[in-house]
Amino acid sequence: MMKSFYSLILMGLLGLSSCKVDPVIIPVLPVNDLREIVPQGWPAAKYTFSVNAISAEAFVLGRSLFYETLLSKDNTISCASCHMNKAAFSNPDHNLSHGINGILGKRNAPGIFNLTWHPYFMHDGGINHIEVQPLGPISNRIEMAENINNVISKLQGTDKYKTLFKNAFGTEEVTTQRMFRAMAQFMGLIYSYNSKYDKVIRNEEGMVFTEAESRGYALFQANCNACHKEPLFTDFQFRNNGMRVDPQVNDSGRAHITNQAIDLYKFKTPSLRNLAHTYPYMHDGSLATLQACLDHYTSGVVNITNLDPYLQSGGLKLSAEDKKDLIAFLLTLTDNTIASDSRFADPNIK
Amino acid sequence: MKQLFYIIFFALLLFFSCKKDPITNDPTPAPLSSIQVNLNNMVDDSLLVLNKNYFTSAGDSFMVSKFKYYLSNFVFTLEDGSEYTEPESYHLIRHTNGISSFTITQVPLGGYKAVRFMIGVDSTHNVSGTQPGDLESSYASDMFWTWSSGYIFLKLEGTAPKSPASDKLIEYHIGGYGGKYKTQRDFNFNFGFGRLNVLQTKLPVLNLKVNVNEIFKTPVAIDFSSLPTVVAGGFYAKQLADNYADMISLKSIDNP
């Protein structure tokens, strides 16, 4: 009796002092249920919505902005032009993203999910916060090429946004902070934690790896997990995995931001979740298939400046059979709930 | 059982103490007033006029078309040594011809003997997402780097005959909020025997002189022919920051 009393108090205190989200597993959320999630066993998120209280109205505004072409100079391109819902919000059609006037960017658009864990954004980590992320593409000459002042006045001039801003923030006023916080709610609440892998790890009923997937998982842990760390499948470090440098583009990677020689040709380790959707692969979209990625690790690793020590002795050793098993495992990281979840869908398509 | 109640009691105490602000017995809040801060942007002894020709100390000709900078974290020291720290203290100065100014409100009444502040924005506010007020204005005023997040602390653009860049442009976008190339610089002014008197009815003015020529002078003389542009943080940005570290001086304090 006494003991259970103590533990009750203890739990009460824990509950109160944490004031944060408890680790929860909520397999697919019902429509309109918006909440911060930290799946069991995951690290704490970097962005916690503590100054950006989640509301359905702000989320709806953020979604609307994400799918809004008024954000671009000639009103033709939205974030979703390059970050497609059906493809875990990546751009499967192009190896390099096409922006305004079809101009080719120099990098491949990554998927958008589990962003609240990212300590920085972009392949070079140049953007340091989810709330200032949209400024990058909006003002990028090649992507949307628009000035934020114009975006604000365009939005302010529509009844639709007057209503949406009023619903979300109490007045019709359009400010960058309101825009970007709403967009942070939309993007930040796109979680990916319902792949087959997750269900197996959670011991959900009837969920087991096939033999090939099991072998693949073991190979993954031995060869890849050092960088593509579970459960997010990235360690968020900047590393050089031996991709050939295209002399035309000469993308210096992280060094573009830090101007330090030790960062030359290093890129943020990408998550391997949703690989089935996020092709083509690597920062420059130069590898079309998972087979090509694995072939890269076994026979394509170029010994260039700052090649990761882990890959320096001629890359990884994997047999053809190993690669098959690895691919089988990698495909268990596909989470189709992102595409099927109507909360994330284009609100303009009824 | 008694023990148990104590525990619950303490637990509750703990709970409430973490939620509520400490209770203070302040009878009535101190009366508040304001300070006006004037920025006299100058080239040596003349007020800066945009697109007008000037000479650096080294004798090089140049014109300024744009001059903007952030002043932040103002702290005023009262007679008795106590301090008033302006909350959310970020001021974007955009030079138009004439004196630029802003007002710091809600300052407790009294005679102030010193002020300190800095050029730039503290690192915390560079890494915490969107901010309100003058920091929010950075996006529209091009005082934020969108590809490598961080505020531009000082921006000076113009032309110089010696510049090898196209259209003879000179462009200095200085920022960098942490590490060895950080570019915030502190200023600290003691008013000596003078006092800045904050009263209920009158607005005292803190007059600061900002000398553009200091940006090009010491410790490293900037040669427009070899360094016409700096548009990112790093080694050269720091060099310019070391130069602007003495760009601002106290001109006068005016008590009406």
Coordinates of C-alpha atoms in Angstrom, one line a residue:
Chain A
M1 CA 0.0 0.0 0.0
M2 CA 2.7 2.4 1.2
K3 CA 4.9 1.5 -1.7
S4 CA 2.4 2.0 -4.4
F5 CA 1.5 5.3 -2.8
Y6 CA 5.1 6.4 -3.1
S7 CA 5.4 5.4 -6.6
L8 CA 2.2 7.2 -7.4
I9 CA 3.6 10.4 -6.0
L10 CA 6.8 9.8 -7.8
M11 CA 5.0 9.3 -11.0
G12 CA 2.9 12.4 -10.4
L13 CA 6.1 14.4 -9.8
L14 CA 7.7 13.1 -12.9
G15 CA 4.6 13.9 -14.9
L16 CA 4.5 17.4 -13.6
S17 CA 8.2 18.3 -13.9
S18 CA 8.6 16.9 -17.3
C19 CA 5.9 19.2 -18.7
K20 CA 7.0 17.8 -22.0
V21 CA 5.6 15.1 -24.3
D22 CA 5.9 11.6 -23.0
P23 CA 7.3 9.1 -25.3
V24 CA 4.3 7.7 -27.0
I25 CA 3.5 5.4 -29.8
I26 CA 0.4 6.4 -31.6
P27 CA 0.2 4.4 -34.7
V28 CA -1.5 6.4 -37.4
L29 CA -3.1 9.5 -35.9
P30 CA -6.7 10.3 -36.7
V31 CA -7.3 13.3 -39.0
N32 CA -7.3 16.6 -37.0
D33 CA -5.3 15.1 -34.2
L34 CA -2.2 17.2 -34.1
R35 CA 0.4 16.6 -31.4
E36 CA 4.1 16.5 -30.8
I37 CA 5.4 12.9 -30.8
V38 CA 8.5 11.3 -29.5
P39 CA 8.3 7.6 -30.3
Q40 CA 9.5 5.3 -27.6
G41 CA 13.3 4.8 -27.7
W42 CA 13.9 7.9 -29.8
P43 CA 16.1 10.8 -28.6
A44 CA 14.5 14.1 -27.6
A45 CA 13.6 16.4 -30.5
K46 CA 15.6 19.6 -31.0
Y47 CA 12.5 21.7 -31.8
T48 CA 9.7 21.3 -29.3
F49 CA 7.0 23.8 -30.3
S50 CA 7.5 25.4 -26.9
V51 CA 7.3 28.9 -28.3
N52 CA 5.0 27.9 -31.2
A53 CA 2.0 26.3 -29.6
I54 CA 0.4 23.7 -31.9
S55 CA -3.1 24.5 -33.1
A56 CA -5.2 23.1 -35.9
E57 CA -5.6 26.6 -37.3
A58 CA -1.9 27.3 -37.4
F59 CA -1.2 23.9 -38.9
V60 CA -3.9 24.5 -41.6
L61 CA -2.3 27.9 -42.4
G62 CA 1.2 26.3 -42.6
R63 CA -0.1 23.6 -44.9
S64 CA -1.8 26.1 -47.1
L65 CA 1.5 28.1 -47.3
F66 CA 3.5 25.0 -48.1
Y67 CA 1.2 24.4 -51.1
E68 CA 1.1 28.1 -52.1
T69 CA 2.5 29.2 -55.4
L70 CA 2.2 32.9 -54.4
L71 CA 5.5 32.2 -52.5
S72 CA 7.3 32.3 -55.8
K73 CA 8.1 35.2 -58.1
D74 CA 6.0 34.2 -61.0
N75 CA 3.4 32.4 -58.9
T76 CA 4.0 29.0 -60.4
I77 CA 6.1 27.2 -57.8
S78 CA 5.2 26.1 -54.3
C79 CA 7.3 24.2 -51.8
A80 CA 5.3 21.1 -52.8
S81 CA 6.6 21.5 -56.4
C82 CA 9.8 20.0 -55.2
H83 CA 8.7 18.3 -52.0
M84 CA 5.9 16.0 -53.1
N85 CA 3.5 14.5 -50.7
K86 CA 3.4 11.2 -52.5
A87 CA 7.2 10.9 -52.3
A88 CA 7.7 11.5 -48.5
F89 CA 8.0 15.2 -49.6
S90 CA 11.0 14.6 -51.8
N91 CA 11.4 15.1 -55.5
P92 CA 11.5 11.8 -57.3
D93 CA 11.2 13.1 -60.8
H94 CA 14.5 15.0 -60.9
N95 CA 18.0 14.4 -59.8
L96 CA 18.5 18.1 -59.3
S97 CA 15.5 20.2 -58.4
H98 CA 14.0 22.4 -61.1
G99 CA 13.0 25.9 -59.9
I100 CA 11.6 29.0 -61.4
N101 CA 11.8 29.0 -65.2
G102 CA 12.9 25.4 -65.0
I103 CA 16.4 26.5 -63.9
L104 CA 18.3 23.5 -62.5
G105 CA 19.5 23.7 -58.9
K106 CA 22.7 22.0 -57.9
R107 CA 21.3 19.8 -55.2
N108 CA 18.7 17.1 -54.9
A109 CA 15.6 17.8 -52.7
P110 CA 15.5 15.6 -49.6
G111 CA 12.4 14.3 -48.0
I112 CA 10.6 16.2 -45.3
F113 CA 9.8 14.2 -42.2
N114 CA 11.1 14.0 -38.6
L115 CA 12.5 17.5 -39.1
T116 CA 12.2 18.4 -35.4
W117 CA 15.2 16.2 -34.7
H118 CA 17.4 18.0 -37.3
P119 CA 19.9 20.3 -35.6
Y120 CA 20.4 22.1 -39.0
F121 CA 19.0 21.8 -42.5
M122 CA 20.2 21.4 -46.1
H123 CA 22.9 19.1 -47.3
D124 CA 25.5 21.5 -46.0
G125 CA 23.7 22.3 -42.7
G126 CA 23.6 26.0 -43.7
I127 CA 20.2 26.7 -42.2
N128 CA 20.2 26.5 -38.4
H129 CA 16.5 26.5 -37.5
I130 CA 13.2 25.0 -38.8
E131 CA 11.5 28.4 -38.6
V132 CA 14.0 30.2 -40.9
Q133 CA 14.2 27.4 -43.3
P134 CA 11.5 28.6 -45.8
L135 CA 13.5 31.8 -46.3
G136 CA 16.1 29.8 -48.1
P137 CA 14.0 28.5 -51.0
I138 CA 11.8 31.6 -51.2
S139 CA 14.7 34.0 -51.8
N140 CA 16.9 31.5 -53.7
R141 CA 17.4 32.9 -57.2
I142 CA 17.0 29.5 -58.7
E143 CA 14.2 28.1 -56.5
M144 CA 11.4 30.6 -56.0
A145 CA 13.3 33.8 -56.5
E146 CA 10.9 36.0 -54.6
N147 CA 11.4 38.7 -52.1
I148 CA 9.8 38.2 -48.7
N149 CA 8.2 41.7 -48.8
N150 CA 6.4 40.8 -52.0
V151 CA 5.2 37.5 -50.5
I152 CA 3.8 39.3 -47.5
S153 CA 1.9 41.8 -49.6
K154 CA 0.7 39.1 -52.0
L155 CA -0.7 37.1 -49.1
Q156 CA -2.1 40.1 -47.3
G157 CA -4.0 41.0 -50.5
T158 CA -6.1 37.8 -50.5
D159 CA -9.2 37.1 -48.5
K160 CA -8.1 33.5 -48.1
Y161 CA -5.0 34.4 -46.1
K162 CA -6.7 37.2 -44.2
T163 CA -9.0 34.5 -42.8
L164 CA -6.3 31.9 -42.3
F165 CA -4.0 34.3 -40.4
K166 CA -6.9 35.6 -38.3
N167 CA -7.9 32.0 -37.5
A168 CA -4.4 31.1 -36.5
F169 CA -3.1 34.2 -34.8
G170 CA -6.1 36.4 -33.9
T171 CA -5.6 39.1 -36.5
E172 CA -5.3 39.3 -40.3
E173 CA -1.7 40.6 -40.1
V174 CA 0.8 38.7 -42.2
T175 CA 4.3 38.7 -40.7
T176 CA 7.2 36.5 -41.5
Q177 CA 7.2 35.1 -37.9
R178 CA 3.6 34.0 -38.2
M179 CA 4.2 32.5 -41.7
F180 CA 7.3 30.6 -40.7
R181 CA 5.9 29.4 -37.4
A182 CA 2.8 28.1 -39.1
M183 CA 5.0 26.3 -41.7
A184 CA 7.2 24.9 -38.9
Q185 CA 4.0 23.4 -37.5
F186 CA 3.1 21.8 -40.8
M187 CA 6.6 20.5 -41.6
G188 CA 7.5 19.6 -38.0
L189 CA 4.4 17.5 -37.5
I190 CA 5.2 15.2 -40.5
Y191 CA 6.5 12.3 -38.6
S192 CA 7.7 9.0 -40.0
Y193 CA 7.7 6.2 -37.4
N194 CA 5.3 3.7 -38.9
S195 CA 7.4 1.7 -41.3
K196 CA 7.6 -2.0 -41.1
Y197 CA 10.9 -1.6 -39.3
D198 CA 9.2 0.5 -36.6
K199 CA 6.5 -2.1 -36.2
V200 CA 8.9 -4.9 -35.9
I201 CA 11.0 -3.0 -33.4
R202 CA 7.9 -2.2 -31.4
N203 CA 7.0 -5.9 -31.4
E204 CA 3.6 -5.2 -32.9
E205 CA 1.5 -8.2 -33.4
G206 CA 2.4 -10.3 -36.4
M207 CA 5.2 -8.0 -37.5
V208 CA 8.4 -9.9 -38.1
F209 CA 11.3 -9.4 -40.6
T210 CA 11.6 -12.0 -43.4
E211 CA 14.9 -13.9 -43.4
A212 CA 16.4 -11.7 -46.0
E213 CA 15.4 -8.6 -44.1
S214 CA 16.9 -10.0 -40.9
R215 CA 20.1 -10.7 -42.5
G216 CA 20.0 -7.2 -44.1
Y217 CA 19.4 -5.7 -40.7
A218 CA 22.4 -7.4 -39.2
L219 CA 24.5 -6.2 -42.2
F220 CA 23.1 -2.7 -41.8
Q221 CA 24.1 -2.6 -38.1
A222 CA 27.6 -3.8 -39.0
N223 CA 28.2 -1.6 -42.0
C224 CA 26.0 1.4 -42.0
N225 CA 24.7 2.2 -38.5
A226 CA 28.0 4.1 -37.6
C227 CA 26.7 7.0 -39.8
H228 CA 23.1 6.2 -40.6
K229 CA 22.3 5.8 -36.9
E230 CA 19.0 4.2 -35.7
P231 CA 16.2 5.1 -35.1
L232 CA 16.5 8.3 -37.3
F233 CA 18.9 6.6 -39.6
T234 CA 21.3 9.5 -39.5
D235 CA 23.8 10.8 -36.9
F236 CA 23.3 14.4 -38.3
Q237 CA 27.1 14.7 -38.8
F238 CA 28.8 16.0 -41.8
R239 CA 30.8 13.3 -43.6
N240 CA 32.3 12.5 -46.9
N241 CA 31.2 9.1 -48.2
G242 CA 33.5 9.2 -51.2
M243 CA 31.2 10.6 -53.9
R244 CA 33.0 11.8 -57.0
V245 CA 33.1 15.6 -57.1
D246 CA 31.5 17.0 -60.3
P247 CA 34.1 19.5 -61.5
Q248 CA 31.4 21.6 -63.3
V249 CA 29.6 22.1 -60.0
N250 CA 32.4 21.7 -57.5
D251 CA 30.0 21.6 -54.6
S252 CA 32.3 22.1 -51.5
G253 CA 29.5 20.9 -49.1
R254 CA 29.9 21.9 -45.5
A255 CA 32.9 24.0 -46.3
H256 CA 30.6 26.4 -48.2
I257 CA 29.3 27.3 -44.8
T258 CA 32.3 27.1 -42.5
N259 CA 35.1 28.0 -45.0
Q260 CA 37.2 25.3 -43.3
A261 CA 39.4 22.9 -45.2
I262 CA 38.4 20.1 -42.8
D263 CA 34.8 20.4 -44.0
L264 CA 35.5 20.2 -47.7
Y265 CA 33.1 17.8 -49.6
K266 CA 31.3 16.8 -46.4
F267 CA 27.5 16.5 -46.5
K268 CA 24.9 15.9 -43.8
T269 CA 24.3 12.2 -43.4
P270 CA 20.8 11.7 -44.8
S271 CA 18.1 9.6 -43.1
L272 CA 17.5 6.3 -44.9
R273 CA 13.9 6.3 -44.0
N274 CA 11.6 6.3 -47.0
L275 CA 14.3 5.5 -49.5
A276 CA 11.7 3.8 -51.7
H277 CA 10.4 7.3 -52.3
T278 CA 13.4 9.6 -52.2
Y279 CA 15.3 8.5 -55.2
P280 CA 17.5 9.6 -56.9
Y281 CA 20.1 9.6 -54.2
M282 CA 23.0 11.6 -52.7
H283 CA 23.2 15.4 -52.5
D284 CA 23.6 15.7 -56.3
G285 CA 21.1 13.0 -57.1
S286 CA 23.8 11.2 -59.1
L287 CA 22.8 7.6 -58.0
A288 CA 19.4 6.4 -59.3
T289 CA 18.9 3.2 -57.4
L290 CA 19.7 1.5 -54.1
Q291 CA 21.7 -1.0 -55.9
A292 CA 23.9 1.8 -57.3
C293 CA 24.3 3.2 -53.8
L294 CA 25.5 -0.1 -52.5
D295 CA 27.8 -0.6 -55.5
H296 CA 29.1 2.9 -54.6
Y297 CA 30.0 1.7 -51.1
T298 CA 31.8 -1.4 -52.3
S299 CA 33.5 -0.3 -55.5
G300 CA 32.8 3.4 -56.1
V301 CA 34.3 5.1 -53.1
V302 CA 36.7 7.8 -54.4
N303 CA 39.6 8.6 -52.2
I304 CA 39.2 12.3 -52.1
T305 CA 40.0 15.0 -49.5
N306 CA 38.3 14.3 -46.1
L307 CA 37.0 10.8 -47.1
D308 CA 35.5 9.4 -43.9
P309 CA 38.0 7.1 -42.0
Y310 CA 35.3 4.5 -41.9
L311 CA 35.5 4.1 -45.7
Q312 CA 39.2 4.6 -46.2
S313 CA 40.3 1.0 -46.7
G314 CA 38.6 0.7 -50.1
G315 CA 35.0 1.1 -49.0
L316 CA 32.8 -1.6 -47.5
K317 CA 32.9 -5.3 -48.2
L318 CA 29.6 -6.7 -49.2
S319 CA 28.8 -9.6 -51.5
A320 CA 26.0 -9.5 -54.1
E321 CA 23.9 -11.6 -51.8
D322 CA 24.6 -9.2 -48.9
K323 CA 23.4 -6.3 -51.1
K324 CA 20.2 -8.1 -51.9
D325 CA 19.5 -8.6 -48.2
L326 CA 20.5 -5.0 -47.4
I327 CA 18.1 -3.7 -49.9
A328 CA 15.3 -5.9 -48.5
F329 CA 16.0 -4.4 -45.1
L330 CA 16.2 -0.8 -46.4
L331 CA 12.8 -1.1 -48.0
T332 CA 11.3 -2.0 -44.6
L333 CA 12.1 1.7 -43.7
T334 CA 9.3 2.8 -46.1
D335 CA 6.5 4.6 -44.3
N336 CA 3.4 4.9 -46.5
T337 CA 1.4 6.7 -43.9
I338 CA 2.9 10.0 -45.0
A339 CA 1.3 9.7 -48.4
S340 CA -2.0 8.3 -47.1
D341 CA -2.4 10.8 -44.3
S342 CA -5.0 13.3 -45.4
R343 CA -3.6 15.9 -42.9
F344 CA -0.6 16.3 -45.2
A345 CA -2.4 16.4 -48.5
D346 CA -2.7 19.4 -50.9
P347 CA -5.7 21.3 -49.6
N348 CA -6.3 22.8 -53.0
I349 CA -7.2 19.3 -54.4
K350 CA -10.7 18.4 -53.2
Chain B
M1 CA 1.6 8.0 7.5
K2 CA 2.5 11.4 8.8
Q3 CA 5.7 11.1 6.9
L4 CA 3.7 10.4 3.8
F5 CA 1.8 13.6 4.2
Y6 CA 5.0 15.6 4.5
I7 CA 6.1 14.1 1.3
I8 CA 2.9 15.0 -0.5
F9 CA 3.1 18.5 1.0
F10 CA 6.6 19.0 -0.3
A11 CA 5.8 17.5 -3.6
L12 CA 3.0 20.0 -4.0
L13 CA 5.2 22.9 -2.8
L14 CA 7.8 21.9 -5.4
F15 CA 5.1 21.8 -8.0
F16 CA 3.8 25.2 -7.3
S17 CA 7.1 26.8 -6.8
C18 CA 8.2 25.7 -10.3
K19 CA 5.2 27.2 -11.8
K20 CA 4.7 30.6 -10.2
D21 CA 6.9 33.6 -10.3
P22 CA 8.5 34.4 -7.0
I23 CA 6.2 36.6 -5.0
T24 CA 7.5 40.1 -4.5
N25 CA 6.2 42.7 -2.1
D26 CA 6.7 45.6 -4.4
P27 CA 4.2 48.3 -3.3
T28 CA 3.9 50.3 -6.6
P29 CA 6.1 49.8 -9.6
A30 CA 8.7 52.5 -10.2
P31 CA 7.6 55.2 -12.7
L32 CA 9.0 54.8 -16.1
S33 CA 10.1 57.1 -18.9
S34 CA 12.2 57.0 -22.1
I35 CA 15.6 57.7 -23.6
Q36 CA 16.1 58.7 -27.2
V37 CA 19.2 57.4 -28.9
N38 CA 20.5 59.4 -31.9
L39 CA 22.9 57.9 -34.3
N40 CA 24.9 60.5 -36.2
N41 CA 26.3 58.5 -39.1
M42 CA 29.3 60.4 -40.3
V43 CA 32.4 60.3 -42.4
D44 CA 34.9 61.9 -40.1
D45 CA 33.4 65.3 -39.4
S46 CA 30.5 65.4 -42.0
L47 CA 27.2 63.8 -41.7
L48 CA 27.0 60.9 -44.1
V49 CA 25.0 61.7 -47.3
L50 CA 24.2 58.8 -49.5
N51 CA 25.8 58.7 -52.9
K52 CA 28.2 61.6 -52.2
N53 CA 31.9 61.3 -52.6
Y54 CA 34.2 60.9 -49.6
F55 CA 37.8 60.0 -48.9
T56 CA 39.1 57.3 -46.6
S57 CA 42.0 58.2 -44.3
A58 CA 44.3 56.6 -46.9
G59 CA 42.9 59.1 -49.4
D60 CA 40.8 56.6 -51.5
S61 CA 37.6 58.0 -52.9
F62 CA 34.3 56.2 -52.2
M63 CA 30.5 56.6 -52.1
V64 CA 28.0 54.9 -49.8
S65 CA 24.6 53.8 -51.2
K66 CA 23.5 51.7 -48.3
F67 CA 24.5 51.7 -44.6
K68 CA 22.6 49.6 -42.0
Y69 CA 23.6 47.9 -38.8
Y70 CA 22.2 46.3 -35.6
L71 CA 22.8 47.8 -32.2
S72 CA 21.6 45.6 -29.3
N73 CA 21.5 44.7 -25.7
F74 CA 21.5 48.2 -24.2
V75 CA 22.3 48.4 -20.5
F76 CA 22.2 51.7 -18.6
T77 CA 23.9 52.2 -15.3
L78 CA 22.3 54.3 -12.6
E79 CA 24.1 56.5 -10.1
D80 CA 24.1 53.8 -7.5
G81 CA 25.5 51.2 -9.8
S82 CA 22.2 49.4 -10.4
E83 CA 21.4 48.7 -14.0
Y84 CA 18.5 48.9 -16.4
T85 CA 18.6 46.3 -19.2
E86 CA 16.3 46.9 -22.1
P87 CA 14.4 43.7 -22.8
E88 CA 14.4 42.4 -26.4
S89 CA 16.9 45.1 -27.1
Y90 CA 17.5 45.0 -30.9
H91 CA 17.6 48.1 -33.1
L92 CA 18.1 48.0 -36.8
I93 CA 19.6 51.3 -37.9
R94 CA 18.9 52.1 -41.6
H95 CA 20.8 55.2 -42.7
T96 CA 18.8 57.7 -44.6
N97 CA 20.2 61.2 -44.9
G98 CA 20.1 62.8 -41.5
I99 CA 20.2 61.5 -38.0
S100 CA 18.8 58.1 -37.3
S101 CA 17.2 57.6 -34.0
F102 CA 15.1 55.2 -31.8
T103 CA 13.6 55.4 -28.4
I104 CA 14.0 53.1 -25.5
T105 CA 10.9 53.1 -23.5
Q106 CA 9.9 52.0 -20.0
V107 CA 13.2 53.1 -18.4
P108 CA 13.0 53.7 -14.6
L109 CA 13.5 57.3 -13.7
G110 CA 16.9 58.4 -12.5
G111 CA 20.3 59.8 -13.4
Y112 CA 22.3 57.4 -15.5
K113 CA 26.1 57.5 -15.6
A114 CA 27.0 54.9 -18.2
V115 CA 25.7 52.9 -21.1
R116 CA 26.8 49.7 -22.9
F117 CA 25.6 47.9 -25.9
M118 CA 27.0 46.1 -28.9
I119 CA 27.0 46.0 -32.7
G120 CA 25.5 42.8 -33.8
V121 CA 23.0 40.2 -32.4
D122 CA 23.9 37.8 -29.6
S123 CA 24.4 34.2 -30.7
T124 CA 21.3 32.9 -28.9
H125 CA 19.1 35.1 -31.1
N126 CA 20.9 33.9 -34.2
V127 CA 20.0 30.2 -33.6
S128 CA 16.5 30.5 -32.2
G129 CA 14.3 30.8 -35.2
T130 CA 12.1 33.7 -36.2
Q131 CA 12.1 36.7 -33.8
P132 CA 9.7 39.6 -33.5
G133 CA 10.5 43.4 -33.8
D134 CA 13.6 44.7 -35.5
L135 CA 15.0 41.2 -35.8
E136 CA 12.0 40.2 -37.9
S137 CA 12.7 43.3 -40.1
S138 CA 16.0 41.6 -41.0
Y139 CA 14.3 39.3 -43.6
A140 CA 12.7 42.2 -45.5
S141 CA 15.7 44.4 -45.1
D142 CA 18.2 41.8 -46.4
M143 CA 19.9 41.7 -43.0
F144 CA 19.7 37.9 -42.7
W145 CA 21.7 35.3 -44.6
T146 CA 19.2 32.8 -45.9
W147 CA 21.7 30.2 -47.1
S148 CA 23.8 30.2 -44.0
S149 CA 21.5 31.3 -41.2
G150 CA 22.5 34.3 -39.2
Y151 CA 22.0 38.0 -39.1
I152 CA 24.1 40.5 -41.1
F153 CA 25.3 42.8 -38.3
L154 CA 26.5 45.6 -40.6
K155 CA 26.0 46.2 -44.2
L156 CA 27.8 48.9 -46.2
E157 CA 27.4 49.1 -50.0
G158 CA 28.5 51.7 -52.5
T159 CA 31.2 52.3 -55.1
A160 CA 34.8 53.1 -55.2
P161 CA 36.9 54.0 -58.3
K162 CA 39.6 51.6 -57.1
S163 CA 37.2 48.6 -56.9
P164 CA 37.9 45.9 -59.5
A165 CA 34.4 44.5 -59.1
S166 CA 31.8 45.1 -61.7
D167 CA 30.4 48.6 -61.7
K168 CA 33.1 49.5 -59.2
L169 CA 31.0 48.1 -56.4
I170 CA 32.1 47.8 -52.8
E171 CA 30.0 45.5 -50.6
Y172 CA 30.6 44.7 -47.0
H173 CA 28.1 42.4 -45.4
I174 CA 29.5 41.6 -42.0
G175 CA 28.2 38.9 -39.6
G176 CA 29.1 35.7 -37.9
Y177 CA 27.7 35.0 -34.4
G178 CA 30.1 32.6 -32.8
G179 CA 33.5 31.0 -32.8
K180 CA 36.8 32.6 -33.7
Y181 CA 35.2 34.8 -36.4
K182 CA 32.5 36.3 -34.4
T183 CA 31.8 39.9 -35.3
Q184 CA 29.7 41.4 -32.5
R185 CA 31.7 44.2 -30.9
D186 CA 31.0 45.8 -27.5
F187 CA 30.8 49.5 -26.7
N188 CA 30.9 51.0 -23.2
F189 CA 30.5 54.7 -22.5
N190 CA 30.9 56.4 -19.2
F191 CA 29.4 59.8 -18.9
G192 CA 32.0 61.1 -16.5
F193 CA 30.4 63.9 -14.4
G194 CA 27.5 64.1 -16.7
R195 CA 24.2 62.3 -16.2
L196 CA 21.5 61.1 -18.5
N197 CA 18.5 62.3 -16.6
V198 CA 15.4 60.1 -17.2
L199 CA 12.4 62.1 -16.1
Q200 CA 8.7 61.6 -16.4
T201 CA 8.2 64.7 -18.6
K202 CA 11.3 65.2 -20.6
L203 CA 13.1 63.0 -23.1
P204 CA 16.9 62.9 -22.7
V205 CA 19.0 62.2 -25.8
L206 CA 22.0 60.0 -26.0
N207 CA 24.0 61.2 -29.0
L208 CA 26.3 58.7 -30.6
K209 CA 28.7 59.4 -33.4
V210 CA 29.2 56.6 -35.9
N211 CA 32.2 57.1 -38.1
V212 CA 32.1 55.1 -41.4
N213 CA 35.8 55.8 -42.0
E214 CA 36.8 53.8 -39.0
I215 CA 35.5 50.7 -40.8
F216 CA 38.4 51.1 -43.3
K217 CA 41.1 52.3 -41.0
T218 CA 42.6 50.4 -38.1
P219 CA 43.9 47.9 -37.2
V220 CA 43.8 46.7 -40.8
A221 CA 43.6 49.3 -43.5
I222 CA 41.1 48.2 -46.1
D223 CA 42.2 48.6 -49.7
F224 CA 39.2 48.7 -52.1
S225 CA 41.4 47.3 -54.9
S226 CA 42.2 44.1 -53.0
L227 CA 39.1 43.7 -50.8
P228 CA 36.2 45.2 -52.6
T229 CA 33.6 42.8 -51.2
V230 CA 33.0 40.7 -48.1
V231 CA 29.6 39.0 -48.2
A232 CA 29.9 36.1 -45.7
G233 CA 31.2 35.5 -42.2
G234 CA 34.8 34.4 -41.8
F235 CA 38.3 35.8 -41.7
Y236 CA 37.7 39.0 -43.6
A237 CA 34.4 39.7 -41.8
K238 CA 36.3 39.5 -38.5
Q239 CA 38.9 41.9 -39.9
L240 CA 36.3 44.4 -40.7
A241 CA 34.6 43.9 -37.3
D242 CA 37.9 44.6 -35.6
N243 CA 38.0 47.8 -37.5
Y244 CA 34.4 48.8 -36.6
A245 CA 35.1 48.0 -32.9
D246 CA 35.9 51.7 -32.5
M247 CA 33.4 53.1 -35.0
I248 CA 31.0 54.5 -32.4
S249 CA 31.9 57.2 -29.9
L250 CA 29.9 59.2 -27.4
K251 CA 29.1 62.7 -28.9
S252 CA 27.0 64.2 -26.1
I253 CA 24.2 63.6 -23.7
D254 CA 21.4 66.1 -23.9
N255 CA 19.1 66.7 -21.0
P256 CA 16.3 69.0 -22.1

